[in-house]
Coordinates of C-alpha atoms in Angstrom, one line a residue:
M5 CA 0.1 -0.1 0.2
H6 CA 1.2 3.5 -0.9
E7 CA 2.2 5.8 1.9
K8 CA -0.5 8.4 1.0
E9 CA -2.9 5.5 1.1
R10 CA -1.6 4.4 4.7
H11 CA -1.8 8.2 5.9
R12 CA -5.5 8.4 4.6
I13 CA -6.6 5.1 6.6
I14 CA -4.6 6.0 9.3
L15 CA -6.2 9.6 9.7
S16 CA -9.6 8.0 9.1
A17 CA -9.2 5.5 12.1
V18 CA -8.0 8.0 14.4
Q19 CA -11.8 9.8 14.2
D20 CA -13.6 6.3 14.9
R21 CA -12.1 6.2 18.8
P22 CA -10.4 7.8 21.4
V23 CA -7.1 6.3 20.6
V24 CA -5.7 3.9 18.0
T25 CA -3.3 1.4 18.6
V26 CA 0.0 0.4 16.5
V27 CA -1.6 -3.1 16.3
E28 CA -5.0 -1.7 14.9
L29 CA -3.5 0.0 12.5
C30 CA -1.1 -2.4 11.2
T31 CA -4.2 -4.7 10.6
L32 CA -6.1 -1.9 8.8
T33 CA -3.1 -1.2 6.4
D34 CA -1.3 -4.6 6.4
A35 CA 1.9 -2.5 7.2
S36 CA 4.5 -3.6 9.7
E37 CA 4.6 -1.9 13.2
A38 CA 8.1 0.0 12.0
T39 CA 6.1 1.5 9.1
I40 CA 3.2 2.6 10.9
R41 CA 5.0 3.8 13.7
R42 CA 6.8 6.2 11.1
D43 CA 3.5 7.2 9.7
I44 CA 2.6 8.1 12.9
A45 CA 5.5 10.3 13.7
T46 CA 5.1 11.8 10.2
L47 CA 1.5 12.7 10.5
H48 CA 2.3 14.0 14.2
T49 CA 4.8 16.4 13.0
Q50 CA 2.6 17.7 10.1
R51 CA -0.3 18.1 13.4
K52 CA -2.6 15.9 11.5
L53 CA -2.9 13.8 14.8
R54 CA -1.6 13.3 18.0
R55 CA 1.1 10.8 19.0
V56 CA 0.3 8.8 22.1
R57 CA 2.1 5.8 23.5
G58 CA 1.7 2.9 21.6
G59 CA -0.6 4.4 19.1
A60 CA -2.6 7.7 18.1
E61 CA -5.3 9.9 18.8
A62 CA -6.9 12.4 16.9
I63 CA -6.5 16.4 17.3
T64 CA -10.1 16.9 17.3
P65 CA -12.0 13.7 18.8
P66 CA -15.1 12.5 17.0
Q67 CA -18.4 14.4 17.8
F68 CA -21.2 11.7 17.2
V69 CA -22.3 9.7 20.0
G70 CA -24.6 6.6 20.0
L71 CA -26.0 4.1 18.2
A72 CA -28.9 1.5 19.1
G73 CA -29.1 2.9 22.6
R74 CA -25.6 2.1 23.6
P75 CA -22.6 4.6 23.4
F76 CA -20.8 4.0 20.0
S77 CA -17.5 3.8 21.3
V78 CA -18.5 1.0 23.5
N79 CA -20.6 -0.8 20.9
Q80 CA -17.7 -0.7 18.7
S81 CA -15.1 -2.2 21.2
L82 CA -17.2 -5.4 21.4
R83 CA -15.9 -7.9 18.9
S84 CA -13.7 -5.1 17.3
R85 CA -11.1 -7.4 15.9
E86 CA -13.7 -9.5 14.0
K87 CA -15.8 -6.6 12.8
Q88 CA -13.0 -4.7 11.4
A89 CA -11.5 -7.8 9.7
I90 CA -15.3 -8.5 8.2
A91 CA -15.4 -5.0 6.9
R92 CA -11.9 -5.2 5.0
A93 CA -13.3 -8.7 3.4
A94 CA -16.5 -6.7 2.3
V95 CA -14.5 -3.7 1.0
E96 CA -12.3 -6.3 -1.0
L97 CA -15.6 -7.1 -3.2
C98 CA -15.8 -3.7 -4.2
D99 CA -14.4 -1.8 -7.6
D100 CA -13.8 1.6 -7.9
G101 CA -16.9 3.1 -9.7
D102 CA -19.1 0.9 -8.0
S103 CA -22.4 2.0 -6.6
I104 CA -23.1 0.3 -3.2
I105 CA -25.5 0.9 -0.4
I106 CA -24.1 0.7 3.2
N107 CA -26.7 0.4 6.2
G108 CA -26.1 1.8 9.4
G109 CA -24.3 -0.6 12.2
T110 CA -20.8 -0.9 13.9
T111 CA -19.4 -3.4 11.7
T112 CA -20.7 -1.5 8.5
F113 CA -19.2 1.2 9.9
Q114 CA -15.4 -0.3 10.0
M115 CA -16.0 -0.3 6.1
V116 CA -15.1 3.5 6.2
H117 CA -11.3 3.0 6.8
P118 CA -10.8 0.7 3.8
L119 CA -12.9 2.8 1.7
A120 CA -11.0 5.8 2.5
S121 CA -8.7 5.0 -0.5
R122 CA -11.4 4.4 -2.7
R123 CA -13.4 6.3 -5.3
M124 CA -17.1 5.1 -5.5
Q125 CA -20.6 6.1 -5.1
V126 CA -22.0 5.1 -1.4
F127 CA -25.7 5.6 -0.6
T128 CA -26.0 5.3 3.1
N129 CA -29.1 6.1 5.7
S130 CA -26.1 6.3 8.6
F131 CA -25.0 9.8 9.4
P132 CA -22.0 8.8 11.1
I133 CA -20.7 6.9 8.0
A134 CA -21.8 9.4 5.8
E135 CA -20.0 12.2 7.9
H136 CA -16.8 10.2 8.0
L137 CA -16.5 9.6 4.3
L138 CA -17.4 13.1 3.4
K139 CA -14.3 14.1 5.7
H140 CA -11.7 11.2 4.8
S141 CA -12.3 10.1 1.3
K142 CA -13.1 10.9 -1.9
N143 CA -16.2 8.7 -2.4
T144 CA -19.3 10.6 -3.8
I145 CA -21.7 10.2 -0.6
M146 CA -25.7 10.1 -0.8
L147 CA -27.9 10.3 2.3
S148 CA -31.4 9.3 2.6
G149 CA -33.9 11.7 3.5
G150 CA -35.9 11.8 6.6
A151 CA -35.6 12.4 10.3
I152 CA -32.1 11.7 11.9
Y153 CA -33.1 9.1 14.8
R154 CA -30.3 10.0 17.7
E155 CA -30.1 6.8 19.3
Q156 CA -29.6 4.7 16.2
N157 CA -27.8 7.5 14.3
I158 CA -29.7 6.6 11.3
I159 CA -32.1 8.4 9.2
L160 CA -35.4 7.4 8.5
S161 CA -38.3 8.4 6.1
P162 CA -42.0 7.6 6.4
F163 CA -42.5 8.3 2.7
D164 CA -41.9 5.8 -0.3
N165 CA -41.2 8.5 -2.5
D166 CA -37.8 9.7 -0.8
V167 CA -34.4 9.8 -2.6
T168 CA -34.0 5.9 -1.8
R169 CA -36.1 5.2 -4.8
N170 CA -33.9 6.7 -7.3
F171 CA -30.2 4.9 -6.5
Y172 CA -29.5 1.7 -7.8
A173 CA -26.8 -0.1 -6.3
R174 CA -24.9 -3.3 -7.3
R175 CA -24.4 -4.5 -3.7
M176 CA -26.2 -3.6 -0.3
F177 CA -24.0 -4.0 2.8
M178 CA -26.0 -4.5 6.2
G179 CA -25.4 -5.7 9.6
A180 CA -28.0 -7.3 11.5
H181 CA -29.3 -8.3 15.1
G182 CA -29.5 -11.8 14.0
L183 CA -29.3 -14.5 11.6
G184 CA -31.2 -17.7 11.8
P185 CA -32.8 -20.6 9.6
L186 CA -35.9 -17.9 9.1
G187 CA -33.9 -15.3 7.8
L188 CA -32.3 -11.9 8.8
M189 CA -33.5 -10.4 12.4
E190 CA -33.7 -7.3 13.5
A191 CA -35.1 -5.6 16.6
D192 CA -36.8 -2.5 15.9
P193 CA -39.8 -1.9 13.4
L194 CA -38.5 1.3 12.4
L195 CA -35.4 -0.4 11.1
I196 CA -37.0 -3.2 9.4
Q197 CA -38.9 -0.4 7.3
A198 CA -36.0 1.4 6.4
E199 CA -33.8 -1.6 5.5
Q200 CA -36.4 -3.0 3.3
K201 CA -36.8 0.0 1.3
L202 CA -32.8 -0.2 0.7
I203 CA -32.6 -4.0 0.1
G204 CA -34.9 -3.2 -2.9
Q205 CA -32.3 -1.0 -4.5
A206 CA -29.7 -3.5 -4.6
D207 CA -28.6 -6.5 -6.8
E208 CA -26.8 -8.4 -4.3
L209 CA -27.4 -8.4 -0.6
V210 CA -24.0 -8.8 1.5
V211 CA -24.5 -9.3 5.2
L212 CA -21.8 -8.5 7.6
V213 CA -22.3 -10.3 11.0
D214 CA -20.1 -11.7 13.5
S215 CA -20.3 -15.2 14.6
S216 CA -22.2 -14.2 17.8
K217 CA -25.0 -12.7 15.7
F218 CA -26.0 -16.8 14.6
E219 CA -26.8 -17.2 18.1
S220 CA -29.1 -13.9 18.6
R221 CA -32.8 -14.1 18.1
S222 CA -35.5 -11.6 17.4
S223 CA -39.3 -11.6 16.9
L224 CA -38.9 -9.5 13.9
I225 CA -37.5 -11.1 10.4
L226 CA -36.4 -8.8 7.9
C227 CA -35.7 -10.8 5.0
P228 CA -35.3 -14.7 4.2
L229 CA -32.2 -16.2 3.5
S230 CA -32.8 -16.9 -0.3
R231 CA -32.8 -13.1 -0.2
I232 CA -29.1 -12.9 1.1
T233 CA -26.4 -13.1 -1.6
T234 CA -22.9 -13.3 0.6
V235 CA -22.6 -13.6 4.4
I236 CA -19.1 -12.4 5.8
T237 CA -18.2 -13.8 9.4
D238 CA -15.3 -14.5 11.5
E239 CA -13.5 -17.4 12.1
G240 CA -16.1 -18.4 15.3
L241 CA -18.6 -19.5 13.0
S242 CA -20.0 -22.9 13.9
D243 CA -20.1 -26.0 11.4
A244 CA -24.3 -25.6 12.1
A245 CA -24.4 -22.2 10.8
A246 CA -22.1 -22.7 8.1
A247 CA -24.4 -25.8 7.1
M248 CA -27.7 -23.8 7.4
L249 CA -25.8 -21.4 4.9
E250 CA -24.6 -23.8 2.6
A251 CA -28.0 -25.2 2.4
A252 CA -29.7 -21.6 1.7
D253 CA -27.2 -21.3 -1.5
V254 CA -25.9 -18.0 0.7
N255 CA -22.3 -17.4 -0.4
L256 CA -20.1 -17.5 2.8
I257 CA -16.9 -15.9 3.2
V258 CA -15.0 -16.2 6.5
A259 CA -12.7 -13.3 7.2
S260 CA -9.5 -14.1 9.2
T261 CA -8.8 -12.0 12.2
G262 CA -4.9 -13.5 12.4
A263 CA -5.6 -14.6 15.9
A264 CA -4.9 -18.2 14.8
Q265 CA -1.6 -17.2 13.4
E266 CA -0.9 -15.3 16.5
E267 CA -1.6 -18.2 18.6
G268 CA 0.8 -20.4 16.8
E269 CA 3.7 -18.0 16.9
A270 CA 2.9 -17.7 20.7
A271 CA 3.3 -21.1 21.0
S272 CA 6.3 -21.8 19.1

């Protein structure tokens, strides 16, 4: 990866949380610790970020808070390595020039960092995703119309004739409350309404869920498994869950977090 691309991704990442560690930045950029430390030192000298012990922080901390009733920074800290790996695998499916939809969520939010070096047309109902990509990427951003719901940090419209109907996407990327034999599940009827509208505008539906979501259940079904094109998850996926997706003819991508390799190196 070119130095300018690494710098863009690093600056994108430090707007995401209070402090980003060198190890996390290595994961995001596939660069060595020595390279990342040099990048941090350069950006610190340029006053684009602040170097701290073991990592870096933003000069101006992010302003948005709250998602799904829980502080964004707390929600994102849960299974963060898995979410980052899943998001990287999702962006690898994209090519410059693609039109995509990204639904709001903490896993889909992680896509903003690898997207920092891309040029695509991105439609989203997530205020934090749109804000971040506007500030830290060259992608073209479109927002759905409607009211901003502060707890979820998403934009919802009660009207059928909003701008959503005028956007076509090759793929839609979304997370979920849960994933089971009956399909994709959400906990909020408002989310169901907005997400069903978005799903209808994309050829392919790509679901980003960490392996714990296969154990979560809800009373609300968003769509059946047959509507899902691809599921991206982590190495914690059970054999039963993998068999369920295979039986439904859903493409499965297991994103490597690097944990197995680290365990092997520690054992040796």
